[in-house]
Amino acid sequence: QDRDEKGDPMTDRAKIAFAKPASKPAGTVVLLAGPDAALGPAARGLGVGPLVERAAATAGFTGKAMATLDLIAPADTALDRLIVIGTGKLSDLKEKDWLRLGGTAMGALGKAKTATVIRDGREEARAVDDLLQRVSDQRIGLPQRRHDPRAARR
Protein backbone atom coordinates (compact mmCIF):
# COMPACT_ATOMS: atom_id res chain seq x y z
CA GLN A 1 0.00 0.00 0.00
CA ASP A 2 1.21 3.52 -0.78
CA ARG A 3 2.21 5.85 2.04
CA ASP A 4 1.94 9.63 2.36
CA GLU A 5 4.79 12.01 3.27
CA LYS A 6 4.31 11.21 7.00
CA GLY A 7 4.57 7.48 6.35
CA ASP A 8 0.88 6.87 7.04
CA PRO A 9 -0.92 4.39 4.77
CA MET A 10 -2.98 6.02 2.03
CA THR A 11 -6.35 4.71 0.98
CA ASP A 12 -6.76 3.27 -2.49
CA ARG A 13 -8.09 5.47 -5.24
CA ALA A 14 -11.63 4.74 -6.34
CA LYS A 15 -12.09 3.94 -10.00
CA ILE A 16 -15.04 5.67 -11.60
CA ALA A 17 -16.35 4.77 -15.05
CA PHE A 18 -18.82 6.60 -17.22
CA ALA A 19 -21.37 4.50 -19.07
CA LYS A 20 -23.40 5.21 -22.14
CA PRO A 21 -27.11 4.79 -21.49
CA ALA A 22 -27.23 1.69 -23.69
CA SER A 23 -24.63 -0.19 -21.64
CA LYS A 24 -25.49 -2.16 -18.52
CA PRO A 25 -23.14 -1.24 -15.68
CA ALA A 26 -22.36 -3.54 -12.76
CA GLY A 27 -20.92 -3.00 -9.30
CA THR A 28 -21.79 0.30 -7.65
CA VAL A 29 -23.88 2.77 -9.65
CA VAL A 30 -24.59 6.39 -8.71
CA LEU A 31 -27.67 8.17 -10.08
CA LEU A 32 -28.92 11.70 -9.55
CA ALA A 33 -32.64 12.24 -8.90
CA GLY A 34 -34.72 15.38 -9.01
CA PRO A 35 -37.88 16.31 -7.11
CA ASP A 36 -40.19 13.38 -6.33
CA ALA A 37 -37.21 11.06 -6.93
CA ALA A 38 -37.53 11.66 -10.68
CA LEU A 39 -34.79 10.01 -12.73
CA GLY A 40 -33.47 11.29 -16.04
CA PRO A 41 -33.70 9.32 -19.30
CA ALA A 42 -30.27 7.67 -18.99
CA ALA A 43 -31.02 6.47 -15.46
CA ARG A 44 -34.47 5.24 -16.47
CA GLY A 45 -32.82 3.40 -19.36
CA LEU A 46 -31.17 1.12 -16.81
CA GLY A 47 -34.60 -0.27 -15.94
CA VAL A 48 -34.33 0.64 -12.25
CA GLY A 49 -37.14 3.22 -12.24
CA PRO A 50 -39.77 1.05 -10.53
CA LEU A 51 -37.20 -0.21 -8.03
CA VAL A 52 -36.13 3.35 -7.12
CA GLU A 53 -39.79 4.47 -6.87
CA ARG A 54 -40.63 1.65 -4.47
CA ALA A 55 -37.51 2.13 -2.33
CA ALA A 56 -38.01 5.91 -2.29
CA ALA A 57 -41.59 5.53 -1.12
CA THR A 58 -40.54 3.11 1.62
CA ALA A 59 -37.61 5.26 2.80
CA GLY A 60 -39.34 8.63 2.40
CA PHE A 61 -36.75 9.73 -0.19
CA THR A 62 -38.13 12.66 -2.19
CA GLY A 63 -35.07 13.70 -4.19
CA LYS A 64 -34.40 16.63 -1.86
CA ALA A 65 -30.96 18.12 -2.51
CA MET A 66 -28.14 16.20 -0.76
CA ALA A 67 -30.43 13.34 0.36
CA THR A 68 -29.27 9.81 -0.41
CA LEU A 69 -30.96 6.50 -1.07
CA ASP A 70 -28.61 3.51 -0.89
CA LEU A 71 -29.84 0.15 -2.17
CA ILE A 72 -27.63 -2.84 -1.43
CA ALA A 73 -27.82 -5.68 -3.99
CA PRO A 74 -30.98 -4.31 -5.62
CA ALA A 75 -33.36 -7.03 -6.81
CA ASP A 76 -33.50 -8.03 -10.47
CA THR A 77 -30.24 -6.23 -11.32
CA ALA A 78 -26.57 -7.20 -11.62
CA LEU A 79 -25.65 -4.29 -9.33
CA ASP A 80 -23.92 -4.56 -5.98
CA ARG A 81 -25.19 -1.14 -4.91
CA LEU A 82 -27.40 1.56 -6.34
CA ILE A 83 -26.86 4.99 -4.81
CA VAL A 84 -29.38 7.70 -5.65
CA ILE A 85 -28.41 11.28 -4.76
CA GLY A 86 -31.14 13.91 -4.60
CA THR A 87 -30.55 17.16 -6.46
CA GLY A 88 -33.82 18.89 -5.68
CA LYS A 89 -34.90 21.37 -8.33
CA LEU A 90 -31.87 21.96 -10.57
CA SER A 91 -32.72 25.61 -11.16
CA ASP A 92 -32.52 26.25 -7.39
CA LEU A 93 -28.96 24.95 -7.05
CA LYS A 94 -26.16 27.46 -6.56
CA GLU A 95 -22.50 26.95 -7.44
CA LYS A 96 -21.56 25.71 -3.95
CA ASP A 97 -24.46 23.23 -4.04
CA TRP A 98 -22.85 21.39 -6.96
CA LEU A 99 -19.73 20.95 -4.86
CA ARG A 100 -21.87 19.72 -1.95
CA LEU A 101 -23.58 17.21 -4.28
CA GLY A 102 -20.17 15.86 -5.24
CA GLY A 103 -19.25 15.57 -1.57
CA THR A 104 -22.54 13.85 -0.78
CA ALA A 105 -21.92 11.30 -3.51
CA MET A 106 -18.33 10.78 -2.39
CA GLY A 107 -19.48 10.18 1.17
CA ALA A 108 -22.15 7.75 0.03
CA LEU A 109 -19.59 5.72 -1.89
CA GLY A 110 -17.87 4.78 1.35
CA LYS A 111 -15.38 2.00 0.70
CA ALA A 112 -16.51 1.25 -2.85
CA LYS A 113 -13.49 0.57 -5.06
CA THR A 114 -15.29 1.31 -8.31
CA ALA A 115 -18.41 3.22 -9.26
CA THR A 116 -20.28 4.03 -12.43
CA VAL A 117 -21.92 7.46 -12.47
CA ILE A 118 -24.94 7.80 -14.73
CA ARG A 119 -25.75 11.39 -15.56
CA ASP A 120 -28.34 13.18 -17.63
CA GLY A 121 -27.73 16.62 -19.01
CA ARG A 122 -25.10 19.31 -18.75
CA GLU A 123 -26.01 20.44 -15.24
CA GLU A 124 -25.39 17.01 -13.73
CA ALA A 125 -21.93 16.98 -15.30
CA ARG A 126 -20.92 19.69 -12.80
CA ALA A 127 -21.84 17.49 -9.83
CA VAL A 128 -20.02 14.56 -11.39
CA ASP A 129 -16.89 16.69 -11.92
CA ASP A 130 -16.99 17.75 -8.27
CA LEU A 131 -17.50 14.15 -7.21
CA LEU A 132 -14.47 13.04 -9.17
CA GLN A 133 -12.31 15.81 -7.73
CA ARG A 134 -13.33 14.96 -4.17
CA VAL A 135 -12.81 11.24 -4.69
CA SER A 136 -9.39 11.86 -6.19
CA ASP A 137 -8.30 14.25 -3.43
CA GLN A 138 -9.73 12.45 -0.42
CA ARG A 139 -8.96 8.88 -1.44
CA ILE A 140 -5.29 9.71 -1.87
CA GLY A 141 -5.07 11.68 1.35
CA LEU A 142 -4.98 15.27 0.07
CA PRO A 143 -6.64 17.93 2.20
CA GLN A 144 -9.96 19.24 0.96
CA ARG A 145 -9.50 22.23 -1.32
CA ARG A 146 -11.02 25.49 -0.22
CA HIS A 147 -11.44 28.66 -2.24
CA ASP A 148 -9.38 31.55 -0.85
CA PRO A 149 -10.76 34.87 -2.13
CA ARG A 150 -7.55 36.62 -1.01
CA ALA A 151 -5.52 34.51 -3.45
CA ALA A 152 -7.16 36.26 -6.42
CA ARG A 153 -5.95 39.65 -5.12
CA ARG A 154 -2.31 38.61 -4.73
One Martini backbone bead per residue (centre of mass of N, CA, C, O) as a GRO file, in nm:
protein
  154
    1GLN     BB    1   0.099   0.035   0.019
    2ASP     BB    2   0.071   0.352   0.016
    3ARG     BB    3   0.247   0.653   0.126
    4ASP     BB    4   0.285   0.927   0.281
    5GLU     BB    5   0.496   1.177   0.404
    6LYS     BB    6   0.446   1.039   0.709
    7GLY     BB    7   0.386   0.711   0.654
    8ASP     BB    8   0.100   0.683   0.599
    9PRO     BB    9  -0.157   0.520   0.494
   10MET     BB   10  -0.319   0.498   0.189
   11THR     BB   11  -0.582   0.509   0.013
   12ASP     BB   12  -0.753   0.398  -0.233
   13ARG     BB   13  -0.847   0.449  -0.540
   14ALA     BB   14  -1.109   0.524  -0.713
   15LYS     BB   15  -1.310   0.387  -0.971
   16ILE     BB   16  -1.447   0.567  -1.249
   17ALA     BB   17  -1.724   0.521  -1.467
   18PHE     BB   18  -1.860   0.577  -1.785
   19ALA     BB   19  -2.189   0.541  -1.921
   20LYS     BB   20  -2.383   0.445  -2.151
   21PRO     BB   21  -2.716   0.398  -2.167
   22ALA     BB   22  -2.689   0.110  -2.320
   23SER     BB   23  -2.536   0.015  -2.093
   24LYS     BB   24  -2.453  -0.236  -1.834
   25PRO     BB   25  -2.386  -0.194  -1.532
   26ALA     BB   26  -2.180  -0.265  -1.250
   27GLY     BB   27  -2.189  -0.263  -0.921
   28THR     BB   28  -2.154   0.067  -0.859
   29VAL     BB   29  -2.427   0.307  -0.872
   30VAL     BB   30  -2.481   0.651  -0.972
   31LEU     BB   31  -2.759   0.867  -0.914
   32LEU     BB   32  -2.970   1.130  -1.015
   33ALA     BB   33  -3.237   1.313  -0.841
   34GLY     BB   34  -3.521   1.470  -0.836
   35PRO     BB   35  -3.807   1.553  -0.781
   36ASP     BB   36  -3.974   1.279  -0.674
   37ALA     BB   37  -3.739   1.087  -0.774
   38ALA     BB   38  -3.651   1.177  -1.050
   39LEU     BB   39  -3.542   1.042  -1.348
   40GLY     BB   40  -3.356   1.022  -1.604
   41PRO     BB   41  -3.317   0.870  -1.906
   42ALA     BB   42  -3.058   0.709  -1.841
   43ALA     BB   43  -3.157   0.586  -1.576
   44ARG     BB   44  -3.417   0.456  -1.690
   45GLY     BB   45  -3.255   0.271  -1.897
   46LEU     BB   46  -3.178   0.059  -1.662
   47GLY     BB   47  -3.460  -0.034  -1.512
   48VAL     BB   48  -3.489   0.120  -1.201
   49GLY     BB   49  -3.743   0.288  -1.150
   50PRO     BB   50  -3.937   0.104  -0.977
   51LEU     BB   51  -3.730   0.053  -0.755
   52VAL     BB   52  -3.688   0.348  -0.668
   53GLU     BB   53  -3.981   0.415  -0.605
   54ARG     BB   54  -4.021   0.205  -0.382
   55ALA     BB   55  -3.781   0.287  -0.199
   56ALA     BB   56  -3.862   0.584  -0.167
   57ALA     BB   57  -4.133   0.536  -0.030
   58THR     BB   58  -4.022   0.375   0.212
   59ALA     BB   59  -3.786   0.604   0.292
   60GLY     BB   60  -3.872   0.908   0.208
   61PHE     BB   61  -3.764   0.976  -0.074
   62THR     BB   62  -3.763   1.299  -0.275
   63GLY     BB   63  -3.489   1.446  -0.392
   64LYS     BB   64  -3.352   1.606  -0.206
   65ALA     BB   65  -3.100   1.786  -0.150
   66MET     BB   66  -2.844   1.553  -0.039
   67ALA     BB   67  -2.995   1.306  -0.056
   68THR     BB   68  -3.008   0.949   0.019
   69LEU     BB   69  -3.012   0.628  -0.165
   70ASP     BB   70  -2.935   0.292  -0.051
   71LEU     BB   71  -2.886   0.000  -0.248
   72ILE     BB   72  -2.850  -0.334  -0.173
   73ALA     BB   73  -2.871  -0.558  -0.392
   74PRO     BB   74  -3.068  -0.513  -0.620
   75ALA     BB   75  -3.329  -0.631  -0.758
   76ASP     BB   76  -3.301  -0.744  -1.082
   77THR     BB   77  -2.982  -0.708  -1.077
   78ALA     BB   78  -2.613  -0.663  -1.118
   79LEU     BB   79  -2.592  -0.503  -0.863
   80ASP     BB   80  -2.452  -0.404  -0.559
   81ARG     BB   81  -2.515  -0.088  -0.594
   82LEU     BB   82  -2.757   0.187  -0.536
   83ILE     BB   83  -2.709   0.535  -0.576
   84VAL     BB   84  -2.915   0.806  -0.469
   85ILE     BB   85  -2.908   1.154  -0.553
   86GLY     BB   86  -3.027   1.447  -0.452
   87THR     BB   87  -3.109   1.774  -0.620
   88GLY     BB   88  -3.360   1.876  -0.672
   89LYS     BB   89  -3.397   2.175  -0.808
   90LEU     BB   90  -3.182   2.279  -1.040
   91SER     BB   91  -3.250   2.595  -1.042
   92ASP     BB   92  -3.172   2.619  -0.717
   93LEU     BB   93  -2.882   2.578  -0.767
   94LYS     BB   94  -2.571   2.647  -0.661
   95GLU     BB   95  -2.244   2.630  -0.685
   96LYS     BB   96  -2.195   2.497  -0.399
   97ASP     BB   97  -2.402   2.261  -0.443
   98TRP     BB   98  -2.231   2.096  -0.642
   99LEU     BB   99  -2.012   2.032  -0.439
  100ARG     BB  100  -2.199   1.894  -0.232
  101LEU     BB  101  -2.289   1.667  -0.417
  102GLY     BB  102  -2.011   1.543  -0.448
  103GLY     BB  103  -1.974   1.489  -0.143
  104THR     BB  104  -2.220   1.309  -0.106
  105ALA     BB  105  -2.131   1.090  -0.302
  106MET     BB  106  -1.860   1.026  -0.174
  107GLY     BB  107  -1.979   0.940   0.102
  108ALA     BB  108  -2.163   0.710  -0.014
  109LEU     BB  109  -1.937   0.523  -0.125
  110GLY     BB  110  -1.713   0.480   0.067
  111LYS     BB  111  -1.548   0.163  -0.003
  112ALA     BB  112  -1.565   0.185  -0.289
  113LYS     BB  113  -1.370   0.104  -0.575
  114THR     BB  114  -1.618   0.129  -0.772
  115ALA     BB  115  -1.791   0.349  -1.016
  116THR     BB  116  -2.099   0.439  -1.174
  117VAL     BB  117  -2.195   0.733  -1.350
  118ILE     BB  118  -2.515   0.859  -1.407
  119ARG     BB  119  -2.603   1.104  -1.652
  120ASP     BB  120  -2.809   1.403  -1.710
  121GLY     BB  121  -2.684   1.643  -1.850
  122ARG     BB  122  -2.501   1.931  -1.789
  123GLU     BB  123  -2.550   1.984  -1.487
  124GLU     BB  124  -2.455   1.702  -1.378
  125ALA     BB  125  -2.156   1.730  -1.459
  126ARG     BB  126  -2.073   1.908  -1.220
  127ALA     BB  127  -2.114   1.699  -0.996
  128VAL     BB  128  -1.924   1.488  -1.114
  129ASP     BB  129  -1.668   1.659  -1.108
  130ASP     BB  130  -1.671   1.698  -0.800
  131LEU     BB  131  -1.663   1.404  -0.726
  132LEU     BB  132  -1.392   1.336  -0.858
  133GLN     BB  133  -1.221   1.536  -0.699
  134ARG     BB  134  -1.284   1.424  -0.416
  135VAL     BB  135  -1.194   1.138  -0.460
  136SER     BB  136  -0.906   1.199  -0.538
  137ASP     BB  137  -0.822   1.361  -0.284
  138GLN     BB  138  -0.929   1.174  -0.043
  139ARG     BB  139  -0.813   0.888  -0.132
  140ILE     BB  140  -0.500   1.023  -0.127
  141GLY     BB  141  -0.486   1.244   0.124
  142LEU     BB  142  -0.591   1.515   0.057
  143PRO     BB  143  -0.685   1.807   0.116
  144GLN     BB  144  -0.934   2.007   0.117
  145ARG     BB  145  -1.049   2.233  -0.098
  146ARG     BB  146  -1.024   2.591  -0.084
  147HIS     BB  147  -1.146   2.899  -0.124
  148ASP     BB  148  -0.938   3.199  -0.176
  149PRO     BB  149  -1.004   3.529  -0.220
  150ARG     BB  150  -0.709   3.645  -0.171
  151ALA     BB  151  -0.558   3.508  -0.410
  152ALA     BB  152  -0.672   3.699  -0.639
  153ARG     BB  153  -0.513   3.965  -0.514
  154ARG     BB  154  -0.197   3.873  -0.546
   0.00000   0.00000   0.00000
